PDB file of C-alpha atoms in Angstrom:
ATOM      1  CA  MET A1098    -109.752  62.870 -28.796  1.00 94.00           C
ATOM      2  CA  ARG A1099    -113.217  61.300 -28.883  1.00 97.00           C
ATOM      3  CA  LEU A1100    -116.392  62.898 -28.904  1.00 98.00           C
ATOM      4  CA  LYS A1101    -119.789  61.433 -28.479  1.00 98.00           C
ATOM      5  CA  ALA A1102    -122.562  62.676 -31.065  1.00 98.00           C
ATOM      6  CA  ALA A1103    -125.761  64.190 -29.253  1.00 98.00           C
ATOM      7  CA  ALA A1104    -129.357  64.252 -30.336  1.00 98.00           C
ATOM      8  CA  LEU A1105    -129.904  67.114 -32.658  1.00 98.00           C
ATOM      9  CA  SER A1106    -132.310  69.740 -31.420  1.00 98.00           C
ATOM     10  CA  ALA A1107    -132.998  73.411 -32.215  1.00 98.00           C
ATOM     11  CA  GLN A1108    -131.682  74.590 -28.953  1.00 98.00           C
ATOM     12  CA  ALA A1109    -128.454  72.643 -29.174  1.00 98.00           C
ATOM     13  CA  PHE A1110    -127.829  73.817 -32.721  1.00 98.00           C
ATOM     14  CA  ALA A1111    -128.705  77.452 -32.010  1.00 98.00           C
ATOM     15  CA  ASP A1112    -125.040  78.616 -32.291  1.00 98.00           C
ATOM     16  CA  PHE A1113    -124.726  76.997 -35.772  1.00 98.00           C
ATOM     17  CA  GLY A1114    -127.871  77.476 -37.683  1.00 98.00           C
ATOM     18  CA  GLU A1115    -131.444  76.107 -37.864  1.00 98.00           C
ATOM     19  CA  VAL A1116    -133.012  72.719 -37.538  1.00 98.00           C
ATOM     20  CA  ILE A1117    -135.660  72.159 -40.386  1.00 98.00           C
ATOM     21  CA  GLU A1118    -138.367  70.155 -38.697  1.00 98.00           C
ATOM     22  CA  THR A1119    -142.016  70.380 -37.734  1.00 98.00           C
ATOM     23  CA  ALA A1120    -141.454  69.982 -33.878  1.00 97.00           C
ATOM     24  CA  GLY A1121    -141.758  73.201 -32.221  1.00 96.00           C
ATOM     25  CA  HIS A1122    -143.438  75.003 -34.840  1.00 98.00           C
ATOM     26  CA  SER A1123    -147.160  75.886 -35.074  1.00 98.00           C
ATOM     27  CA  PRO A1124    -148.647  75.317 -38.537  1.00 98.00           C
ATOM     28  CA  GLN A1125    -151.135  77.216 -40.452  1.00 98.00           C
ATOM     29  CA  TRP A1126    -153.979  75.155 -41.983  1.00 98.00           C
ATOM     30  CA  ILE A1127    -154.026  75.990 -45.729  1.00 97.00           C
ATOM     31  CA  ASN A1128    -155.585  74.494 -49.101  1.00 94.00           C
ATOM     32  CA  GLU A1129    -159.213  74.308 -47.526  1.00 92.00           C
ATOM     33  CA  GLY A1130    -158.007  72.574 -44.331  1.00 95.00           C
ATOM     34  CA  THR A1131    -156.102  69.771 -46.167  1.00 96.00           C
ATOM     35  CA  SER A1132    -152.647  70.758 -45.411  1.00 98.00           C
ATOM     36  CA  GLN A1133    -150.520  72.238 -42.754  1.00 98.00           C
ATOM     37  CA  ARG A1134    -147.981  74.789 -43.512  1.00 98.00           C
ATOM     38  CA  PHE A1135    -144.854  74.906 -41.112  1.00 98.00           C
ATOM     39  CA  ASP A1136    -143.714  78.228 -42.584  1.00 98.00           C
ATOM     40  CA  ASP A1137    -140.365  79.855 -42.984  1.00 98.00           C
ATOM     41  CA  LEU A1138    -138.231  77.295 -41.051  1.00 98.00           C
ATOM     42  CA  SER A1139    -134.863  78.780 -41.810  1.00 98.00           C
ATOM     43  CA  PRO A1140    -133.441  81.983 -43.473  1.00 97.00           C
ATOM     44  CA  VAL A1141    -132.024  81.366 -46.837  1.00 98.00           C
ATOM     45  CA  ASP A1142    -129.016  83.629 -46.981  1.00 98.00           C
ATOM     46  CA  VAL A1143    -127.618  83.256 -50.461  1.00 98.00           C
ATOM     47  CA  LEU A1144    -128.033  86.640 -52.306  1.00 97.00           C
ATOM     48  CA  ALA A1145    -124.794  88.329 -51.156  1.00 96.00           C
ATOM     49  CA  ALA A1146    -122.382  89.208 -53.911  1.00 97.00           C
ATOM     50  CA  GLY A1147    -124.608  88.464 -56.858  1.00 96.00           C
ATOM     51  CA  GLY A1148    -125.783  85.083 -55.490  1.00 97.00           C
ATOM     52  CA  ARG A1149    -128.948  83.264 -56.321  1.00 97.00           C
ATOM     53  CA  PRO A1150    -130.737  80.313 -54.660  1.00 97.00           C
ATOM     54  CA  LEU A1151    -129.863  76.861 -55.844  1.00 98.00           C
ATOM     55  CA  ILE A1152    -131.823  73.699 -55.419  1.00 98.00           C
ATOM     56  CA  SER A1153    -129.733  70.502 -55.677  1.00 98.00           C
ATOM     57  CA  ILE A1154    -129.792  66.799 -54.685  1.00 98.00           C
ATOM     58  CA  PHE A1155    -126.756  65.372 -52.892  1.00 98.00           C
ATOM     59  CA  ARG A1156    -126.388  61.432 -53.008  1.00 98.00           C
ATOM     60  CA  ALA A1157    -124.087  60.764 -49.973  1.00 98.00           C
ATOM     61  CA  SER A1158    -122.338  57.517 -49.365  1.00 98.00           C
ATOM     62  CA  PRO A1159    -122.385  56.196 -45.910  1.00 97.00           C
ATOM     63  CA  ARG A1160    -119.543  56.964 -43.444  1.00 96.00           C
ATOM     64  CA  PRO A1161    -120.300  54.860 -40.316  1.00 93.00           C
ATOM     65  CA  LEU A1162    -119.361  55.691 -36.906  1.00 96.00           C
ATOM     66  CA  PRO A1163    -116.746  55.937 -35.487  1.00 98.00           C
ATOM     67  CA  PHE A1164    -115.725  58.504 -37.887  1.00 97.00           C
ATOM     68  CA  GLU A1165    -112.445  60.656 -37.575  1.00 98.00           C
ATOM     69  CA  VAL A1166    -112.883  64.291 -38.319  1.00 98.00           C
ATOM     70  CA  ARG A1167    -109.781  66.000 -39.750  1.00 97.00           C
ATOM     71  CA  LEU A1168    -111.020  68.814 -42.035  1.00 98.00           C
ATOM     72  CA  LEU A1169    -114.036  71.283 -41.992  1.00 98.00           C
ATOM     73  CA  GLU A1170    -115.397  73.972 -44.265  1.00 98.00           C
ATOM     74  CA  ARG A1171    -117.396  77.057 -44.277  1.00 98.00           C
ATOM     75  CA  HIS A1172    -119.223  79.259 -46.723  1.00 98.00           C
ATOM     76  CA  PRO A1173    -118.395  83.028 -46.286  1.00 98.00           C
ATOM     77  CA  LEU A1174    -121.090  84.039 -48.660  1.00 98.00           C
ATOM     78  CA  SER A1175    -124.038  81.961 -47.758  1.00 98.00           C
ATOM     79  CA  SER A1176    -126.050  79.615 -45.631  1.00 98.00           C
ATOM     80  CA  GLN A1177    -126.401  75.985 -46.800  1.00 98.00           C
ATOM     81  CA  CYS A1178    -129.348  73.768 -46.104  1.00 98.00           C
ATOM     82  CA  PHE A1179    -129.562  69.863 -46.217  1.00 98.00           C
ATOM     83  CA  VAL A1180    -132.882  68.134 -45.756  1.00 98.00           C
ATOM     84  CA  PRO A1181    -132.952  64.249 -45.934  1.00 98.00           C
ATOM     85  CA  LEU A1182    -135.279  62.676 -48.590  1.00 98.00           C
ATOM     86  CA  ASP A1183    -135.021  59.180 -47.056  1.00 98.00           C
ATOM     87  CA  ARG A1184    -135.724  59.737 -43.386  1.00 98.00           C
ATOM     88  CA  LEU A1185    -132.456  58.242 -42.367  1.00 98.00           C
ATOM     89  CA  PRO A1186    -130.222  59.528 -39.497  1.00 98.00           C
ATOM     90  CA  PHE A1187    -127.310  61.554 -40.517  1.00 98.00           C
ATOM     91  CA  LEU A1188    -124.247  63.041 -38.662  1.00 98.00           C
ATOM     92  CA  VAL A1189    -123.901  66.750 -38.327  1.00 98.00           C
ATOM     93  CA  VAL A1190    -120.392  67.903 -37.351  1.00 98.00           C
ATOM     94  CA  VAL A1191    -119.844  71.808 -36.643  1.00 98.00           C
ATOM     95  CA  ALA A1192    -117.266  74.044 -34.877  1.00 98.00           C
ATOM     96  CA  LEU A1193    -117.629  77.055 -32.969  1.00 97.00           C
ATOM     97  CA  ALA A1194    -116.835  80.397 -34.798  1.00 95.00           C
ATOM     98  CA  GLY A1195    -113.302  81.472 -35.268  1.00 95.00           C
ATOM     99  CA  PRO A1196    -110.622  82.020 -37.808  1.00 95.00           C
ATOM    100  CA  ARG A1197    -110.004  78.263 -37.801  1.00 97.00           C
ATOM    101  CA  PRO A1198    -111.852  75.083 -36.411  1.00 98.00           C
ATOM    102  CA  THR A1199    -110.534  73.723 -33.245  1.00 98.00           C
ATOM    103  CA  ALA A1200    -110.945  70.275 -31.772  1.00 98.00           C
ATOM    104  CA  SER A1201    -112.106  71.813 -28.393  1.00 97.00           C
ATOM    105  CA  GLY A1202    -114.811  73.737 -30.397  1.00 98.00           C
ATOM    106  CA  LEU A1203    -116.085  70.781 -32.245  1.00 98.00           C
ATOM    107  CA  ARG A1204    -119.826  69.633 -31.717  1.00 98.00           C
ATOM    108  CA  ALA A1205    -121.480  66.545 -33.251  1.00 98.00           C
ATOM    109  CA  PHE A1206    -125.122  65.745 -33.532  1.00 98.00           C
ATOM    110  CA  VAL A1207    -127.282  63.003 -35.077  1.00 98.00           C
ATOM    111  CA  SER A1208    -130.256  64.059 -37.058  1.00 98.00           C
ATOM    112  CA  THR A1209    -133.361  61.467 -36.553  1.00 98.00           C
ATOM    113  CA  GLY A1210    -133.786  61.611 -40.301  1.00 98.00           C
ATOM    114  CA  GLY A1211    -136.957  63.803 -40.111  1.00 98.00           C
ATOM    115  CA  GLN A1212    -134.647  66.850 -39.399  1.00 98.00           C
ATOM    116  CA  GLY A1213    -132.600  68.784 -41.824  1.00 98.00           C
ATOM    117  CA  VAL A1214    -130.148  71.631 -41.013  1.00 98.00           C
ATOM    118  CA  SER A1215    -129.239  74.901 -42.334  1.00 98.00           C
ATOM    119  CA  TYR A1216    -125.776  76.099 -41.564  1.00 98.00           C
ATOM    120  CA  ARG A1217    -125.793  79.742 -41.034  1.00 98.00           C
ATOM    121  CA  ARG A1218    -123.088  81.648 -43.236  1.00 98.00           C
ATOM    122  CA  ASN A1219    -119.502  81.216 -41.943  1.00 98.00           C
ATOM    123  CA  THR A1220    -120.326  78.261 -39.680  1.00 98.00           C
ATOM    124  CA  TRP A1221    -117.553  75.661 -39.664  1.00 98.00           C
ATOM    125  CA  HIS A1222    -119.021  72.263 -40.695  1.00 98.00           C
ATOM    126  CA  HIS A1223    -118.058  68.982 -42.028  1.00 98.00           C
ATOM    127  CA  ALA A1224    -119.062  67.885 -45.346  1.00 98.00           C
ATOM    128  CA  LEU A1225    -122.252  65.670 -45.725  1.00 98.00           C
ATOM    129  CA  LEU A1226    -122.236  62.570 -43.525  1.00 98.00           C
ATOM    130  CA  ALA A1227    -124.793  59.868 -44.276  1.00 98.00           C
ATOM    131  CA  LEU A1228    -124.603  56.932 -41.643  1.00 97.00           C
ATOM    132  CA  GLU A1229    -126.439  53.842 -42.638  1.00 93.00           C
ATOM    133  CA  ARG A1230    -126.695  53.572 -46.387  1.00 97.00           C
ATOM    134  CA  SER A1231    -126.384  55.836 -49.465  1.00 98.00           C
ATOM    135  CA  CYS A1232    -129.207  58.330 -49.310  1.00 98.00           C
ATOM    136  CA  ASP A1233    -130.325  61.505 -50.907  1.00 98.00           C
ATOM    137  CA  PHE A1234    -130.639  65.153 -49.471  1.00 98.00           C
ATOM    138  CA  LEU A1235    -132.252  68.162 -50.861  1.00 98.00           C
ATOM    139  CA  VAL A1236    -129.840  71.030 -50.721  1.00 98.00           C
ATOM    140  CA  ILE A1237    -130.532  74.758 -50.816  1.00 98.00           C
ATOM    141  CA  ASP A1238    -127.500  76.806 -51.361  1.00 98.00           C
ATOM    142  CA  ARG A1239    -125.958  79.511 -53.362  1.00 98.00           C
ATOM    143  CA  GLY A1240    -124.963  79.916 -57.036  1.00 97.00           C
ATOM    144  CA  GLY A1241    -123.035  82.889 -58.315  1.00 97.00           C
ATOM    145  CA  PRO A1242    -119.626  84.567 -58.393  1.00 97.00           C
ATOM    146  CA  GLY A1243    -117.010  84.567 -55.748  1.00 97.00           C
ATOM    147  CA  ALA A1244    -115.166  82.160 -53.721  1.00 97.00           C
ATOM    148  CA  ASN A1245    -117.620  80.503 -51.366  1.00 98.00           C
ATOM    149  CA  CYS A1246    -115.910  77.556 -49.838  1.00 97.00           C
ATOM    150  CA  GLU A1247    -113.119  77.831 -47.200  1.00 98.00           C
ATOM    151  CA  GLN A1248    -111.610  74.510 -46.220  1.00 97.00           C
ATOM    152  CA  LEU A1249    -109.248  74.052 -43.037  1.00 98.00           C
ATOM    153  CA  PRO A1250    -107.906  71.104 -40.996  1.00 98.00           C
ATOM    154  CA  LEU A1251    -108.612  70.931 -37.216  1.00 98.00           C
ATOM    155  CA  ASP A1252    -105.793  71.503 -34.910  1.00 97.00           C
ATOM    156  CA  ALA A1253    -106.094  67.774 -33.827  1.00 97.00           C
ATOM    157  CA  ALA A1254    -108.109  64.989 -35.244  1.00 97.00           C
ATOM    158  CA  VAL A1255    -111.446  64.054 -33.391  1.00 98.00           C
ATOM    159  CA  THR A1256    -113.093  60.674 -33.532  1.00 98.00           C
ATOM    160  CA  ILE A1257    -116.993  60.862 -33.371  1.00 98.00           C
ATOM    161  CA  THR A1258    -118.680  58.040 -31.647  1.00 97.00           C
TER     162      THR A1258
ATOM    163  CA  MET B1459    -165.233  64.851 -67.890  1.00 94.00           C
ATOM    164  CA  ARG B1460    -162.524  62.284 -66.760  1.00 97.00           C
ATOM    165  CA  LEU B1461    -158.844  62.349 -67.024  1.00 98.00           C
ATOM    166  CA  LYS B1462    -156.361  59.743 -66.314  1.00 98.00           C
ATOM    167  CA  ALA B1463    -153.112  60.794 -64.529  1.00 98.00           C
ATOM    168  CA  ALA B1464    -149.841  59.998 -66.555  1.00 98.00           C
ATOM    169  CA  ALA B1465    -146.536  59.234 -65.164  1.00 98.00           C
ATOM    170  CA  LEU B1466    -144.524  62.500 -64.404  1.00 98.00           C
ATOM    171  CA  SER B1467    -141.514  63.076 -66.382  1.00 98.00           C
ATOM    172  CA  ALA B1468    -139.482  66.236 -67.325  1.00 98.00           C
ATOM    173  CA  GLN B1469    -140.434  66.023 -70.833  1.00 98.00           C
ATOM    174  CA  ALA B1470    -144.159  65.616 -70.127  1.00 98.00           C
ATOM    175  CA  PHE B1471    -143.952  68.656 -67.460  1.00 98.00           C
ATOM    176  CA  ALA B1472    -141.971  70.988 -69.589  1.00 98.00           C
ATOM    177  CA  ASP B1473    -144.667  73.395 -70.220  1.00 98.00           C
ATOM    178  CA  PHE B1474    -145.326  73.624 -66.536  1.00 98.00           C
ATOM    179  CA  GLY B1475    -142.034  73.685 -64.706  1.00 98.00           C
ATOM    180  CA  GLU B1476    -139.235  71.428 -63.669  1.00 98.00           C
ATOM    181  CA  VAL B1477    -139.164  67.950 -62.220  1.00 98.00           C
ATOM    182  CA  ILE B1478    -136.831  67.798 -59.186  1.00 98.00           C
ATOM    183  CA  GLU B1479    -135.107  64.448 -59.552  1.00 98.00           C
ATOM    184  CA  THR B1480    -131.669  62.774 -60.142  1.00 98.00           C
ATOM    185  CA  ALA B1481    -132.799  60.911 -63.275  1.00 97.00           C
ATOM    186  CA  GLY B1482    -131.428  62.508 -66.411  1.00 96.00           C
ATOM    187  CA  HIS B1483    -128.820  64.668 -64.686  1.00 98.00           C
ATOM    188  CA  SER B1484    -125.248  63.897 -64.547  1.00 98.00           C
ATOM    189  CA  PRO B1485    -123.828  64.559 -61.066  1.00 98.00           C
ATOM    190  CA  GLN B1486    -120.350  66.045 -60.057  1.00 98.00           C
ATOM    191  CA  TRP B1487    -118.426  63.990 -57.307  1.00 98.00           C
ATOM    192  CA  ILE B1488    -117.731  66.187 -54.432  1.00 97.00           C
ATOM    193  CA  ASN B1489    -116.583  65.874 -50.819  1.00 94.00           C
ATOM    194  CA  GLU B1490    -113.666  63.819 -51.765  1.00 92.00           C
ATOM    195  CA  GLY B1491    -115.537  61.297 -53.766  1.00 95.00           C
ATOM    196  CA  THR B1492    -118.135  60.609 -51.110  1.00 96.00           C
ATOM    197  CA  SER B1493    -121.063  62.430 -52.466  1.00 98.00           C
ATOM    198  CA  GLN B1494    -122.749  63.268 -55.880  1.00 98.00           C
ATOM    199  CA  ARG B1495    -124.088  66.665 -56.530  1.00 98.00           C
ATOM    200  CA  PHE B1496    -126.900  66.913 -58.882  1.00 98.00           C
ATOM    201  CA  ASP B1497    -126.717  70.517 -59.296  1.00 98.00           C
ATOM    202  CA  ASP B1498    -129.046  73.304 -60.040  1.00 98.00           C
ATOM    203  CA  LEU B1499    -132.373  71.176 -60.765  1.00 98.00           C
ATOM    204  CA  SER B1500    -134.817  74.170 -60.904  1.00 98.00           C
ATOM    205  CA  PRO B1501    -134.784  77.878 -61.150  1.00 97.00           C
ATOM    206  CA  VAL B1502    -135.828  79.515 -58.102  1.00 98.00           C
ATOM    207  CA  ASP B1503    -137.800  82.463 -59.264  1.00 98.00           C
ATOM    208  CA  VAL B1504    -138.834  84.193 -55.933  1.00 98.00           C
ATOM    209  CA  LEU B1505    -137.190  87.505 -55.812  1.00 97.00           C
ATOM    210  CA  ALA B1506    -139.599  89.606 -57.950  1.00 96.00           C
ATOM    211  CA  ALA B1507    -141.318  92.822 -56.114  1.00 97.00           C
ATOM    212  CA  GLY B1508    -139.014  92.482 -53.001  1.00 96.00           C
ATOM    213  CA  GLY B1509    -139.598  88.708 -52.562  1.00 97.00           C
ATOM    214  CA  ARG B1510    -137.328  86.319 -50.728  1.00 97.00           C
ATOM    215  CA  PRO B1511    -136.942  82.613 -50.727  1.00 97.00           C
ATOM    216  CA  LEU B1512    -138.843  80.556 -47.914  1.00 98.00           C
ATOM    217  CA  ILE B1513    -138.203  77.216 -46.708  1.00 98.00           C
ATOM    218  CA  SER B1514    -141.249  75.433 -45.211  1.00 98.00           C
ATOM    219  CA  ILE B1515    -142.715  72.010 -44.736  1.00 98.00           C
ATOM    220  CA  PHE B1516    -146.243  71.192 -45.844  1.00 98.00           C
ATOM    221  CA  ARG B1517    -147.971  68.329 -44.242  1.00 98.00           C
ATOM    222  CA  ALA B1518    -150.788  66.930 -46.677  1.00 98.00           C
ATOM    223  CA  SER B1519    -153.734  65.014 -45.963  1.00 98.00           C
ATOM    224  CA  PRO B1520    -154.420  62.129 -48.397  1.00 97.00           C
ATOM    225  CA  ARG B1521    -156.801  62.793 -51.313  1.00 96.00           C
ATOM    226  CA  PRO B1522    -157.227  59.443 -52.899  1.00 93.00           C
ATOM    227  CA  LEU B1523    -158.319  58.926 -56.613  1.00 96.00           C
ATOM    228  CA  PRO B1524    -160.621  59.420 -58.182  1.00 98.00           C
ATOM    229  CA  PHE B1525    -160.413  63.167 -57.371  1.00 97.00           C
ATOM    230  CA  GLU B1526    -162.669  65.865 -58.661  1.00 98.00           C
ATOM    231  CA  VAL B1527    -160.754  69.064 -59.716  1.00 98.00           C
ATOM    232  CA  ARG B1528    -162.728  72.303 -59.449  1.00 97.00           C
ATOM    233  CA  LEU B1529    -160.359  75.023 -58.472  1.00 98.00           C
ATOM    234  CA  LEU B1530    -156.814  75.862 -59.529  1.00 98.00           C
ATOM    235  CA  GLU B1531    -154.357  78.521 -58.420  1.00 98.00           C
ATOM    236  CA  ARG B1532    -151.320  80.316 -59.644  1.00 98.00           C
ATOM    237  CA  HIS B1533    -148.546  82.619 -58.287  1.00 98.00           C
ATOM    238  CA  PRO B1534    -148.010  85.549 -60.347  1.00 98.00           C
ATOM    239  CA  LEU B1535    -144.658  86.630 -58.461  1.00 98.00           C
ATOM    240  CA  SER B1536    -142.921  83.308 -58.045  1.00 98.00           C
ATOM    241  CA  SER B1537    -142.067  79.774 -58.836  1.00 98.00           C
ATOM    242  CA  GLN B1538    -143.256  77.238 -56.041  1.00 98.00           C
ATOM    243  CA  CYS B1539    -141.198  73.967 -55.441  1.00 98.00           C
ATOM    244  CA  PHE B1540    -142.475  70.826 -53.655  1.00 98.00           C
ATOM    245  CA  VAL B1541    -140.286  67.857 -52.732  1.00 98.00           C
ATOM    246  CA  PRO B1542    -141.712  64.815 -51.095  1.00 98.00           C
ATOM    247  CA  LEU B1543    -139.897  63.889 -47.816  1.00 98.00           C
ATOM    248  CA  ASP B1544    -141.536  60.533 -47.537  1.00 98.00           C
ATOM    249  CA  ARG B1545    -141.031  59.003 -51.034  1.00 98.00           C
ATOM    250  CA  LEU B1546    -144.773  58.616 -51.521  1.00 98.00           C
ATOM    251  CA  PRO B1547    -146.538  59.105 -54.826  1.00 98.00           C
ATOM    252  CA  PHE B1548    -148.496  62.375 -55.069  1.00 98.00           C
ATOM    253  CA  LEU B1549    -150.758  63.768 -57.673  1.00 98.00           C
ATOM    254  CA  VAL B1550    -149.839  66.915 -59.866  1.00 98.00           C
ATOM    255  CA  VAL B1551    -152.586  68.718 -61.593  1.00 98.00           C
ATOM    256  CA  VAL B1552    -151.764  71.653 -63.777  1.00 98.00           C
ATOM    257  CA  ALA B1553    -153.319  73.557 -66.674  1.00 98.00           C
ATOM    258  CA  LEU B1554    -152.185  75.210 -69.879  1.00 97.00           C
ATOM    259  CA  ALA B1555    -151.459  79.010 -69.549  1.00 95.00           C
ATOM    260  CA  GLY B1556    -154.240  81.475 -70.161  1.00 95.00           C
ATOM    261  CA  PRO B1557    -156.345  83.947 -68.309  1.00 95.00           C
ATOM    262  CA  ARG B1558    -158.385  81.160 -66.626  1.00 97.00           C
ATOM    263  CA  PRO B1559    -157.730  77.361 -66.443  1.00 98.00           C
ATOM    264  CA  THR B1560    -159.888  75.267 -68.547  1.00 98.00           C
ATOM    265  CA  ALA B1561    -160.985  71.679 -68.404  1.00 98.00           C
ATOM    266  CA  SER B1562    -159.597  70.958 -71.857  1.00 97.00           C
ATOM    267  CA  GLY B1563    -156.230  72.405 -70.884  1.00 98.00           C
ATOM    268  CA  LEU B1564    -156.100  70.180 -67.666  1.00 98.00           C
ATOM    269  CA  ARG B1565    -153.162  67.779 -67.344  1.00 98.00           C
ATOM    270  CA  ALA B1566    -152.445  65.332 -64.462  1.00 98.00           C
ATOM    271  CA  PHE B1567    -149.285  63.297 -63.562  1.00 98.00           C
ATOM    272  CA  VAL B1568    -148.253  61.105 -60.818  1.00 98.00           C
ATOM    273  CA  SER B1569    -144.905  61.597 -59.031  1.00 98.00           C
ATOM    274  CA  THR B1570    -143.030  58.423 -58.198  1.00 98.00           C
ATOM    275  CA  GLY B1571    -142.479  59.913 -54.677  1.00 98.00           C
ATOM    276  CA  GLY B1572    -138.688  60.410 -55.558  1.00 98.00           C
ATOM    277  CA  GLN B1573    -139.749  63.291 -57.939  1.00 98.00           C
ATOM    278  CA  GLY B1574    -140.404  66.744 -56.737  1.00 98.00           C
ATOM    279  CA  VAL B1575    -141.890  69.579 -58.899  1.00 98.00           C
ATOM    280  CA  SER B1576    -141.360  73.172 -59.409  1.00 98.00           C
ATOM    281  CA  TYR B1577    -144.269  75.128 -60.798  1.00 98.00           C
ATOM    282  CA  ARG B1578    -143.009  78.026 -62.942  1.00 98.00           C
ATOM    283  CA  ARG B1579    -144.370  81.489 -62.168  1.00 98.00           C
ATOM    284  CA  ASN B1580    -148.035  81.793 -63.323  1.00 98.00           C
ATOM    285  CA  THR B1581    -148.537  78.155 -64.104  1.00 98.00           C
ATOM    286  CA  TRP B1582    -152.091  77.091 -63.153  1.00 98.00           C
ATOM    287  CA  HIS B1583    -151.891  74.121 -60.579  1.00 98.00           C
ATOM    288  CA  HIS B1584    -154.068  72.533 -57.946  1.00 98.00           C
ATOM    289  CA  ALA B1585    -153.076  72.720 -54.341  1.00 98.00           C
ATOM    290  CA  LEU B1586    -151.020  69.878 -52.927  1.00 98.00           C
ATOM    291  CA  LEU B1587    -152.371  66.509 -53.419  1.00 98.00           C
ATOM    292  CA  ALA B1588    -151.123  63.614 -51.358  1.00 98.00           C
ATOM    293  CA  LEU B1589    -152.457  60.117 -52.479  1.00 97.00           C
ATOM    294  CA  GLU B1590    -151.975  57.394 -49.932  1.00 93.00           C
ATOM    295  CA  ARG B1591    -151.539  58.697 -46.403  1.00 97.00           C
ATOM    296  CA  SER B1592    -150.608  61.979 -44.568  1.00 98.00           C
ATOM    297  CA  CYS B1593    -147.081  62.967 -45.902  1.00 98.00           C
ATOM    298  CA  ASP B1594    -144.544  65.872 -45.663  1.00 98.00           C
ATOM    299  CA  PHE B1595    -143.106  68.083 -48.483  1.00 98.00           C
ATOM    300  CA  LEU B1596    -140.310  70.486 -48.409  1.00 98.00           C
ATOM    301  CA  VAL B1597    -141.430  73.779 -50.036  1.00 98.00           C
ATOM    302  CA  ILE B1598    -139.377  76.386 -51.612  1.00 98.00           C
ATOM    303  CA  ASP B1599    -141.491  79.477 -52.318  1.00 98.00           C
ATOM    304  CA  ARG B1600    -141.648  83.141 -51.853  1.00 98.00           C
ATOM    305  CA  GLY B1601    -142.079  85.482 -48.891  1.00 97.00           C
ATOM    306  CA  GLY B1602    -142.661  89.283 -49.204  1.00 97.00           C
ATOM    307  CA  PRO B1603    -145.055  91.971 -50.085  1.00 97.00           C
ATOM    308  CA  GLY B1604    -147.537  91.670 -52.828  1.00 97.00           C
ATOM    309  CA  ALA B1605    -150.670  89.489 -53.838  1.00 96.00           C
ATOM    310  CA  ASN B1606    -149.088  86.230 -55.037  1.00 97.00           C
ATOM    311  CA  CYS B1607    -151.976  83.717 -55.287  1.00 97.00           C
ATOM    312  CA  GLU B1608    -154.710  83.831 -57.741  1.00 97.00           C
ATOM    313  CA  GLN B1609    -157.507  81.236 -57.638  1.00 97.00           C
ATOM    314  CA  LEU B1610    -160.143  80.504 -60.180  1.00 98.00           C
ATOM    315  CA  PRO B1611    -162.510  77.773 -60.826  1.00 98.00           C
ATOM    316  CA  LEU B1612    -162.225  75.479 -63.951  1.00 98.00           C
ATOM    317  CA  ASP B1613    -164.976  76.051 -66.565  1.00 97.00           C
ATOM    318  CA  ALA B1614    -166.165  72.377 -65.905  1.00 97.00           C
ATOM    319  CA  ALA B1615    -165.245  69.869 -63.178  1.00 97.00           C
ATOM    320  CA  VAL B1616    -162.925  67.133 -64.190  1.00 98.00           C
ATOM    321  CA  THR B1617    -162.391  63.939 -62.389  1.00 98.00           C
ATOM    322  CA  ILE B1618    -158.826  62.517 -62.220  1.00 98.00           C
ATOM    323  CA  THR B1619    -158.441  58.818 -62.263  1.00 97.00           C
TER     324      THR B1619
END
């Protein structure tokens, strides 16, 4: 099965989480009119079960298209947010909610590189997929006790193009 | 009074907060060896007094050097973290702890653009200072009740060069 990745947008991604971007948000002017604040772009849902927010950097190796998706993961205790630090496009692969991810429920999006994503708690998603070259992402997720990563294979592999 | 900005480093910034960067940190290999995780680069101290973590984007107008510093601020209820999204250098101006910021306690640093900063709770700092052109920063700070911004003038203006 093949699936063509679509452009990432807040509307297209609404079932899975938030797009971290300035587009579509009205800023406040702050700092004596020298900065615009695009405020509160995504919930940070990381405090369940004794959790705390973590700030980390992920450095991702490129995985060019076409890319075969076999395994997804989800985090039952937290959201997880990825914001590109190199303005390079990356691939976002998610699946509709359910006890396991399915090929028919798979969705794929390409970020412009100026868009981050925050996966809502329990959203099935693929691990980070840089496209063009090795690049860095700021990640806001959860530290703390408890098992917070569930991984399951798709019922059938899907090639993203 | 004039002050020459120094290169930003974790060691030089230790009295004021953390530098968000990969340098000096040993990553874990994750995602089947396709990504490196530089984990937990800064405390996120935002939960006091009913606070919650906020993710925002600030778009900062450039303020080229030399730049005259008159007014600093601090946040009594939280840390505040700025990570550049355009890999452009920016100016970091802080002052040693005390009831008010002083010219003699002022310190200035230039980030490479690959370095973010997290101001520790109650650290006197200047509002965001882009240098070359308008650019974006991911900001992790606090939402919630309570007065969380105190602003005071320096006892004497300082020109950063």
